[in-house]
Structures are given as C-alpha cells and as structure tokens.
CSV table of C-alpha atoms and ligand atoms in Angstrom, one decimal:
chain,number,residue,atom,x,y,z
A,450,MET,CA,0.0,0.0,0.0
A,451,ASN,CA,1.3,3.5,-0.9
A,452,ALA,CA,0.2,6.8,0.5
A,453,ILE,CA,1.1,8.7,-2.7
A,454,LYS,CA,1.3,7.6,-6.4
A,455,PHE,CA,3.0,9.2,-9.3
A,456,LYS,CA,1.5,7.7,-12.4
A,457,ASN,CA,1.2,8.8,-16.1
A,458,ASN,CA,2.9,12.1,-15.1
A,459,ARG,CA,0.3,12.8,-12.5
A,460,LEU,CA,0.6,13.0,-8.7
A,461,PHE,CA,-2.1,11.4,-6.5
A,462,TYR,CA,-2.3,11.0,-2.7
A,463,ILE,CA,-4.6,9.4,-0.2
A,464,ASP,CA,-6.3,12.1,1.9
A,465,GLN,CA,-5.2,11.0,5.4
A,466,THR,CA,-7.7,13.3,7.1
A,467,ALA,CA,-10.5,11.1,5.8
A,468,LEU,CA,-9.0,7.9,7.2
A,469,PRO,CA,-10.1,5.5,8.6
A,470,VAL,CA,-13.7,6.3,7.6
A,471,LYS,CA,-13.1,6.7,3.9
A,472,GLU,CA,-10.2,6.0,1.5
A,473,VAL,CA,-10.2,9.1,-0.7
A,474,TRP,CA,-7.6,9.6,-3.4
A,475,LYS,CA,-7.0,13.2,-4.6
A,476,GLU,CA,-4.8,14.6,-7.3
A,477,CYS,CA,-2.3,17.4,-6.8
A,478,LEU,CA,-2.8,19.6,-9.9
A,479,ARG,CA,-1.0,22.8,-8.8
A,480,LEU,CA,1.7,23.8,-6.4
A,481,GLU,CA,-1.0,25.3,-4.1
A,482,ASP,CA,-2.8,22.0,-3.9
A,483,GLY,CA,0.5,20.3,-2.7
A,484,TRP,CA,1.1,23.1,-0.1
A,485,SER,CA,-2.4,22.8,1.2
A,486,ALA,CA,-2.3,18.9,1.4
A,487,ILE,CA,0.9,19.1,3.5
A,488,LYS,CA,-0.4,22.0,5.7
A,489,LYS,CA,-3.8,20.2,6.4
A,490,LEU,CA,-2.0,16.9,7.1
A,491,GLU,CA,-3.7,15.2,4.1
A,492,VAL,CA,-0.2,14.1,3.3
A,493,ARG,CA,1.9,13.8,6.5
A,494,GLY,CA,4.8,12.0,8.2
A,495,ALA,CA,8.3,13.3,7.9
A,496,PRO,CA,9.7,11.2,5.0
A,497,LEU,CA,6.5,11.3,3.0
A,498,ILE,CA,6.2,15.1,3.0
A,499,GLY,CA,9.7,15.3,1.6
A,500,VAL,CA,9.0,12.9,-1.2
A,501,PHE,CA,5.6,14.5,-2.0
A,502,ALA,CA,7.1,18.0,-2.0
A,503,ALA,CA,9.7,17.0,-4.4
A,504,TYR,CA,7.0,15.8,-6.8
A,505,CYS,CA,5.0,19.0,-6.2
A,506,LEU,CA,8.0,20.9,-7.6
A,507,TYR,CA,7.7,18.8,-10.8
A,508,ILE,CA,3.9,19.6,-10.9
A,509,TRP,CA,4.8,23.3,-10.6
A,510,SER,CA,7.5,23.0,-13.3
A,511,LYS,CA,4.9,21.9,-15.9
A,512,GLY,CA,3.3,25.4,-15.8
A,513,PRO,CA,4.2,28.1,-18.4
A,514,VAL,CA,7.4,30.2,-18.0
A,515,SER,CA,8.7,33.0,-20.2
A,516,SER,CA,12.5,32.2,-20.0
A,517,GLY,CA,15.1,30.1,-18.2
A,518,LYS,CA,15.8,33.0,-15.9
A,519,ASP,CA,12.1,33.3,-15.1
A,520,PHE,CA,12.0,29.5,-14.4
A,521,MET,CA,14.9,29.7,-12.0
A,522,ARG,CA,13.4,32.7,-10.2
A,523,ARG,CA,10.0,31.2,-9.8
A,524,PHE,CA,11.5,27.8,-8.9
A,525,ALA,CA,13.4,29.3,-6.0
A,526,ARG,CA,10.1,30.9,-4.7
A,527,ALA,CA,8.3,27.5,-5.0
A,528,VAL,CA,11.0,25.8,-2.9
A,529,VAL,CA,10.7,28.4,-0.1
A,530,TYR,CA,6.9,28.3,-0.3
A,531,LEU,CA,6.8,24.5,0.3
A,532,ARG,CA,9.7,24.5,2.8
A,533,GLU,CA,7.9,26.9,5.1
A,534,CYS,CA,4.7,24.9,5.1
A,535,ARG,CA,5.8,22.7,8.0
A,536,PRO,CA,8.9,23.6,10.0
A,537,THR,CA,9.7,20.7,12.2
A,538,ALA,CA,10.3,17.6,10.0
A,539,VAL,CA,13.7,18.2,8.4
A,540,ASN,CA,13.0,15.7,5.6
A,541,LEU,CA,10.9,18.4,3.9
A,542,ALA,CA,13.7,20.9,3.7
A,543,TRP,CA,16.2,18.1,2.9
A,544,ALA,CA,14.3,16.8,-0.1
A,545,LEU,CA,13.6,20.3,-1.5
A,546,LYS,CA,17.3,21.2,-1.1
A,547,ARG,CA,18.2,18.0,-3.0
A,548,VAL,CA,16.0,18.9,-5.9
A,549,MET,CA,17.2,22.5,-5.8
A,550,LEU,CA,20.9,21.5,-5.9
A,551,ALA,CA,20.2,19.2,-8.9
A,552,VAL,CA,18.5,22.1,-10.8
A,553,GLU,CA,21.1,24.7,-9.8
A,554,ALA,CA,23.9,22.5,-11.1
A,555,ASN,CA,22.1,22.6,-14.5
A,556,GLN,CA,20.6,26.0,-14.6
A,557,ASP,CA,22.0,26.8,-18.0
A,558,LYS,CA,20.1,23.9,-19.6
A,559,PRO,CA,16.8,24.4,-21.4
A,560,VAL,CA,13.6,24.5,-19.3
A,561,THR,CA,12.4,21.2,-20.8
A,562,GLN,CA,15.6,19.5,-19.4
A,563,LEU,CA,15.2,21.2,-16.0
A,564,ARG,CA,11.7,19.7,-15.8
A,565,GLU,CA,13.2,16.3,-16.4
A,566,ILE,CA,15.9,16.9,-13.8
A,567,ILE,CA,13.3,17.8,-11.2
A,568,LEU,CA,11.3,14.6,-12.0
A,569,ASN,CA,14.3,12.4,-11.9
A,570,GLU,CA,15.4,13.7,-8.6
A,571,ALA,CA,11.9,13.4,-7.1
A,572,GLN,CA,11.7,9.8,-8.3
A,573,ALA,CA,15.2,9.0,-6.9
A,574,ILE,CA,14.2,10.4,-3.5
A,575,HIS,CA,11.0,8.3,-3.7
A,576,ASP,CA,12.8,5.1,-4.6
A,577,GLU,CA,15.5,5.7,-2.0
A,578,ASP,CA,12.9,6.2,0.7
A,579,VAL,CA,11.4,2.8,0.0
A,580,LEU,CA,14.8,1.2,0.5
A,581,LEU,CA,15.6,3.2,3.6
A,582,CYS,CA,12.4,1.9,5.2
A,583,ALA,CA,13.2,-1.7,4.3
A,584,ARG,CA,16.7,-1.4,5.9
A,585,ILE,CA,15.3,0.2,9.1
A,586,GLY,CA,13.0,-2.8,9.2
A,587,GLU,CA,15.9,-5.3,8.8
A,588,TYR,CA,18.0,-3.7,11.5
A,589,GLY,CA,15.1,-3.1,13.9
A,590,ASN,CA,13.8,-6.6,13.6
A,591,LYS,CA,16.9,-7.9,15.3
A,592,LEU,CA,15.9,-6.1,18.4
A,593,ILE,CA,12.5,-7.7,18.6
A,594,LYS,CA,11.7,-11.0,20.4
A,595,SER,CA,8.7,-13.2,19.8
A,596,GLY,CA,6.2,-12.3,22.5
A,597,ASP,CA,7.1,-8.6,22.7
A,598,ASN,CA,4.4,-6.0,23.4
A,599,ILE,CA,5.5,-2.9,21.7
A,600,LEU,CA,4.1,0.6,22.3
A,601,THR,CA,4.2,3.2,19.5
A,602,HIS,CA,3.1,6.8,19.3
A,603,CYS,CA,1.6,8.7,16.4
A,604,ASN,CA,2.0,7.1,12.9
A,605,ALA,CA,5.3,6.1,11.5
A,606,GLY,CA,4.1,3.6,9.0
A,607,PHE,CA,3.4,3.3,5.3
A,608,LEU,CA,1.2,6.4,5.6
A,609,ALA,CA,4.2,8.4,6.8
A,610,THR,CA,6.8,7.3,4.2
A,611,SER,CA,7.0,5.8,0.7
A,612,GLY,CA,7.8,2.3,2.1
A,613,ASP,CA,6.7,0.3,5.1
A,614,GLY,CA,7.5,3.2,7.5
A,615,THR,CA,10.1,3.7,10.1
A,616,ALA,CA,8.9,2.5,13.5
A,617,LEU,CA,6.2,0.4,11.9
A,618,SER,CA,8.7,-1.0,9.4
A,619,VAL,CA,10.4,-2.7,12.3
A,620,ILE,CA,7.0,-4.1,13.5
A,621,TYR,CA,6.1,-5.3,9.9
A,622,ALA,CA,9.5,-7.0,9.6
A,623,ALA,CA,9.1,-8.8,12.9
A,624,HIS,CA,5.6,-9.8,12.1
A,625,ALA,CA,6.7,-11.1,8.6
A,626,ALA,CA,9.5,-13.0,10.3
A,627,GLY,CA,6.8,-14.9,12.2
A,628,LYS,CA,7.5,-13.3,15.6
A,629,LYS,CA,4.4,-13.2,17.8
A,630,ILE,CA,4.2,-9.5,18.6
A,631,HIS,CA,1.4,-7.2,19.8
A,632,VAL,CA,1.3,-3.4,19.4
A,633,PHE,CA,-0.2,-0.8,21.7
A,634,ALA,CA,-1.0,2.3,19.7
A,635,ASP,CA,-1.3,5.6,21.5
A,636,GLU,CA,-4.3,7.5,20.1
A,637,THR,CA,-2.1,10.6,19.8
A,638,ARG,CA,-4.2,13.7,20.7
A,639,PRO,CA,-5.1,16.1,19.2
A,640,LEU,CA,-5.2,14.8,15.6
A,641,LEU,CA,-5.4,11.1,16.5
A,642,GLN,CA,-2.8,9.8,14.1
A,643,GLY,CA,-2.4,6.7,16.3
A,644,ALA,CA,-6.1,5.9,16.4
A,645,ARG,CA,-7.0,6.9,12.8
A,646,LEU,CA,-3.9,5.8,11.0
A,647,THR,CA,-1.7,3.4,13.0
A,648,ALA,CA,-4.6,1.3,14.2
A,649,TRP,CA,-5.9,1.2,10.6
A,650,GLU,CA,-2.6,0.3,9.0
A,651,LEU,CA,-1.7,-2.5,11.5
A,652,SER,CA,-5.2,-4.1,11.6
A,653,ARG,CA,-5.3,-4.0,7.8
A,654,ASN,CA,-2.0,-5.9,7.8
A,655,ASN,CA,-3.2,-8.4,10.5
A,656,VAL,CA,-0.7,-7.1,13.1
A,657,PRO,CA,-2.4,-7.5,16.5
A,658,VAL,CA,-3.0,-4.0,17.9
A,659,THR,CA,-4.7,-2.5,20.9
A,660,LEU,CA,-5.7,1.2,20.8
A,661,ILE,CA,-5.1,3.2,24.0
A,662,CYS,CA,-5.6,6.8,25.0
A,663,ASP,CA,-2.3,8.6,25.5
A,664,ASN,CA,-2.8,8.8,29.3
A,665,MET,CA,-3.1,5.0,29.6
A,666,ALA,CA,0.5,4.1,28.6
A,667,ALA,CA,2.1,4.7,32.0
A,668,VAL,CA,-0.3,2.3,33.7
A,669,LEU,CA,0.5,-0.4,31.1
A,670,MET,CA,4.2,0.1,31.8
A,671,ALA,CA,3.7,-0.2,35.5
A,672,LYS,CA,1.9,-3.5,35.0
A,673,ASP,CA,4.8,-4.9,32.9
A,674,LYS,CA,2.6,-5.0,29.8
A,675,ILE,CA,5.0,-3.1,27.6
A,676,ASP,CA,8.4,-4.6,26.6
A,677,LYS,CA,9.6,-2.0,24.1
A,678,ILE,CA,8.7,1.3,22.7
A,679,ILE,CA,9.4,2.3,19.1
A,680,VAL,CA,8.6,5.7,17.7
A,681,GLY,CA,9.5,7.6,14.5
A,682,ALA,CA,11.2,11.0,14.4
A,683,ASP,CA,10.8,14.3,12.6
A,684,ARG,CA,14.3,15.7,13.3
A,685,ILE,CA,17.3,14.3,15.2
A,686,THR,CA,20.2,16.6,16.2
A,687,ALA,CA,23.9,15.8,16.3
A,688,ALA,CA,23.6,15.1,20.0
A,689,GLY,CA,20.7,12.6,19.5
A,690,ASP,CA,17.9,14.7,20.7
A,691,VAL,CA,14.7,13.7,18.9
A,692,ALA,CA,11.8,15.8,17.8
A,693,ASN,CA,8.6,13.7,17.2
A,694,LYS,CA,4.9,14.0,17.6
A,695,ILE,CA,3.7,15.8,20.8
A,696,GLY,CA,3.5,13.3,23.6
A,697,THR,CA,6.6,11.3,22.6
A,698,TYR,CA,8.5,13.0,25.4
A,699,SER,CA,6.1,11.9,28.1
A,700,VAL,CA,6.3,8.3,26.7
A,701,ALA,CA,10.1,8.5,27.0
A,702,VAL,CA,10.0,9.8,30.6
A,703,ASN,CA,7.6,7.1,31.6
A,704,ALA,CA,9.8,4.5,29.8
A,705,ALA,CA,12.9,5.6,31.7
A,706,TYR,CA,11.1,5.4,35.0
A,707,HIS,CA,9.9,1.9,34.3
A,708,LYS,CA,13.2,0.9,32.7
A,709,ILE,CA,11.7,0.0,29.3
A,710,PRO,CA,13.9,0.3,26.2
A,711,PHE,CA,12.9,3.4,24.2
A,712,TYR,CA,13.8,3.1,20.5
A,713,VAL,CA,13.6,5.7,17.8
A,714,ALA,CA,13.5,4.6,14.1
A,715,ALA,CA,14.5,7.1,11.4
A,716,PRO,CA,16.4,7.3,8.1
A,717,PHE,CA,19.5,9.4,7.6
A,718,SER,CA,17.4,12.1,6.0
A,719,THR,CA,15.8,12.8,9.4
A,720,PHE,CA,19.2,13.8,11.0
A,721,ASP,CA,20.0,17.5,11.1
A,722,LEU,CA,23.7,17.6,12.1
A,723,THR,CA,23.7,21.4,11.8
A,724,LEU,CA,21.9,21.5,15.1
A,725,LYS,CA,23.8,20.7,18.3
A,726,SER,CA,20.8,20.4,20.6
A,727,GLY,CA,17.0,19.9,20.7
A,728,ASP,CA,16.4,23.4,21.9
A,729,GLU,CA,17.3,24.6,18.3
A,730,ILE,CA,14.6,22.5,16.6
A,731,PRO,CA,11.7,24.7,15.4
A,732,ILE,CA,8.5,23.4,16.8
A,733,GLU,CA,5.3,23.8,14.7
A,734,GLU,CA,2.4,25.4,16.6
A,735,ARG,CA,-1.0,24.6,15.2
A,736,ALA,CA,-4.5,26.0,15.5
A,737,HIS,CA,-6.1,26.1,19.0
A,738,ASP,CA,-9.3,24.6,17.6
A,739,GLU,CA,-7.4,21.3,17.1
A,740,VAL,CA,-7.4,21.1,21.0
A,741,ARG,CA,-10.8,22.6,21.6
A,742,THR,CA,-12.6,20.2,19.3
A,743,VAL,CA,-12.3,16.6,18.2
A,744,LEU,CA,-11.0,16.8,14.6
A,745,GLY,CA,-13.0,20.1,14.1
A,746,LYS,CA,-16.3,18.2,14.4
A,747,VAL,CA,-17.2,18.1,18.1
A,748,THR,CA,-16.7,21.0,20.4
A,749,ILE,CA,-15.2,19.8,23.7
A,750,ALA,CA,-14.2,23.1,25.4
A,751,PRO,CA,-15.6,26.6,25.6
A,752,LYS,CA,-15.1,28.2,22.2
A,753,LYS,CA,-13.0,31.1,23.5
A,754,VAL,CA,-10.9,29.2,26.1
A,755,ASN,CA,-7.2,29.6,25.5
A,756,ALA,CA,-5.4,26.5,24.3
A,757,TYR,CA,-1.8,25.4,23.7
A,758,ASN,CA,-1.0,23.3,20.6
A,759,PRO,CA,2.6,22.5,19.9
A,760,SER,CA,2.6,19.7,17.3
A,761,PHE,CA,5.9,18.2,18.3
A,762,ASP,CA,8.1,17.8,21.4
A,763,VAL,CA,11.8,17.0,21.9
A,764,THR,CA,13.0,13.9,23.7
A,765,PRO,CA,16.5,14.4,25.1
A,766,ALA,CA,19.1,11.9,23.9
A,767,LYS,CA,19.6,10.6,27.5
A,768,LEU,CA,16.1,9.1,27.4
A,769,VAL,CA,16.8,7.3,24.1
A,770,THR,CA,18.0,3.7,24.3
A,771,ALA,CA,19.1,3.5,20.6
A,772,ILE,CA,18.3,5.0,17.2
A,773,ILE,CA,17.4,2.4,14.4
A,774,THR,CA,18.6,3.9,11.1
A,775,ASP,CA,18.9,2.6,7.6
A,776,ARG,CA,22.7,2.4,8.2
A,777,GLY,CA,22.5,0.4,11.4
A,778,VAL,CA,21.5,0.9,15.1
A,779,VAL,CA,23.2,3.8,16.9
A,780,TYR,CA,23.7,3.5,20.7
A,781,PRO,CA,25.1,6.0,23.1
A,782,PRO,CA,27.3,8.0,23.2
A,783,PHE,CA,25.2,9.5,20.5
A,784,LYS,CA,27.3,12.4,19.7
A,785,GLN,CA,30.3,10.3,18.6
A,786,ASN,CA,28.3,7.4,17.2
A,787,ILE,CA,25.9,9.6,15.1
A,788,LYS,CA,28.9,11.4,13.6
A,789,LYS,CA,30.5,8.0,12.7
A,790,LEU,CA,27.3,6.5,11.1
A,791,ILE,CA,25.6,9.4,9.6
A,792,GLY,CA,28.5,11.8,9.1
A,793,GLN,CA,28.1,15.3,7.8
B,382,MRU,O1,2.1,15.9,12.3
B,382,MRU,P1,2.5,14.6,11.6
B,382,MRU,O2,1.3,13.6,11.5
B,382,MRU,O3,3.1,14.8,10.3
B,382,MRU,O4,3.6,14.0,12.6
B,382,MRU,C1,4.2,12.8,12.2
B,382,MRU,C2,5.1,12.2,13.3
B,382,MRU,O5,5.4,12.8,14.3
B,382,MRU,C3,5.7,10.9,13.0
B,382,MRU,O6,5.9,10.2,14.1
B,382,MRU,C4,7.1,11.2,12.3
B,382,MRU,O7,6.9,12.0,11.2
B,382,MRU,C5,7.8,10.0,12.0
B,382,MRU,S1,7.1,9.4,10.5
B,382,MRU,C6,8.0,8.1,9.8
C-alpha cells in the first residue's frame, strides 16, 4: 500500500484526514494543492512530506514560464513556499534542497531539461525512501523478540513514508518473520494519528493491535505490559535529541522510570547535524481549535478558552536507548556514534 502515487505524469495522494472512515484519493494539480495537502496533514509524516514536496516541484514546473531566468526565479520561490509549510520535519527541507541542488547545477540547460531533472530527482528520492524503510525494518527486527508487546506513538508507518514506515517497518518486519508481537497504539491527541492511521494500518496488515488513550501508557508500563517502545522522528540533532509528535517526550520519561527500552527509528534524512541540541529545533504550533474540538467536528471546550497546541516535542538523547537507522543501530554515546554512522 502506498500513500502517494506518481502515475502517467500525475501526482495522487490518499487524503489521510479522511481515514479510517473513507479512502479518498486526490490529485495534486497545482503547487498550491500540494502546499495545502501538506499543511492540512492530508499528506503527512516526515519522510512522506519530503517525497511529496519533491513531486510538487515537478507539478509546478509543468506550468508556463517565459524564459530560463524566469523559471529559476519562480523555482526558488516555489522551494521556499513548500519548505515553510511545516517547519519541524527536516525531511521536507532536505528533499527540497536536494532537488534545488540538482536544478542549480544545470541552470543553463533548457527548461524542458530542467523539468526532467526535477522529476528524476523526485523519483530518486521516492525510490530511495522505499529502500531506507526496508533497511530500518531489517536492522530493527533484530531487536524484537517473539512475545514482545510494543508501544508506538503517532503514525510512523506506510502512511508516513514511501515504504513500510520507520517505527512500523520494524514491526512489519518482525511480524513477517513470524514473531508473535502485539502493538499498543497511543491514540495521539489532538489529531489522533495513532487511532485513525496506525490502528488502521496495523489491523489492515493483520498485526495484533490495541488502541489506548495517551494517558493509559504509564499504567500499562507499571503493569509490565510493555516490553519495548518504538517511535519515529521528525528531526534528530547531532547530540541525538529527537523531535517527534507531541506526547513522545512523556512516553520516553515514563519508559525511563519503568526501565523499558525506548527506540527511535529514522532514516539518515531525518538527522540534522547542523543542530547541536534539541532546543534549536523549530516546533510547529497549530490552531487552537485542534485542541478545543475533536477533529474540528465536536466541540469539547468553551469556544474562547485559551489552548496550547505544539505539534511536536523534543525527547532528550539521554532518554533514548538507541536509534534504528537505515545504516545500522546507533547506541550512546550518540554524539560520537551519530557522527560515525551518519557523518556530515
Ligand atoms: O504531524 P504529523 O502527523 O506529520 O507527525 C508525524 C510524526 O510525528 C511521525 O511520528 C514522524 O513524522 C515519523 S514518520 C516516519
């Protein structure tokens, strides 16, 4: 199953805000459609928004331009427009930069060729992401024992990447290897990616899953019902601090208290080695109505009450047991070991 499709020169995506009730496929016809799909979380998950944005640049490039210079000027504007759409997941900026560098290296070529260069780079990023997910699954599977109960937060599966996911790739690999595992999925307030997407994905793939509210994880840990935690990541610093969906930090604190291994799964494209610590990671703040309502449909608080809605938090490296990457598993000391495995 794929969350986006590029077929016959057209870009399609599954609208994740409609899941699990309906499977609605939409087409991205203009740059603005792509921007809005990412902003509204119709397309979401760190690696997937990078891949999708790269294709959005190609969709943009099919429009009319008056000259090569005009193309380059408007291309640079399109890159910034998409990059600023969501600030926390570095994969978005990483993929756009990759396309930009490929275009800049060839800026004297005719516009028809520049379009092809954008498409080739987007397809390369897409194909690579599939492989990165598979490798994360292979490395992560070695850490999983038959009988494990694994807690995950948010959605880091095929809906968040071009392949089987990051955290969920490990789970799918263990399940495919015949290990008897069971997953607890945090519902992940306020936008419920755990309930709507992770529970949907896993049950669709016959992986045993139990949905819990976020505030139930600690009690399961206290009752020895959770053996391991695996989450994805939106940005990882040189020190190993991890930005991921809001609530991940509480899971990590609870895991440390109960001495449960806390794993993060992410491809190399999620590392931002220009940042020394998690304090430097930009955290996206979203609309207060996401907290005051359930998915904009049911009001659960006074309309005017103040709300706080950071979309991500940062888990300090000292709470992370290991980071499962496409290049192997990184253990502490993270500063040295991330540098060795991921490099600059
Ligand atoms: O706001 P979202 O749904 O895009 O947030 C996604 C997450 O936080 C995921 O856990 C993260 O991107 C890892 S996805 C492989």
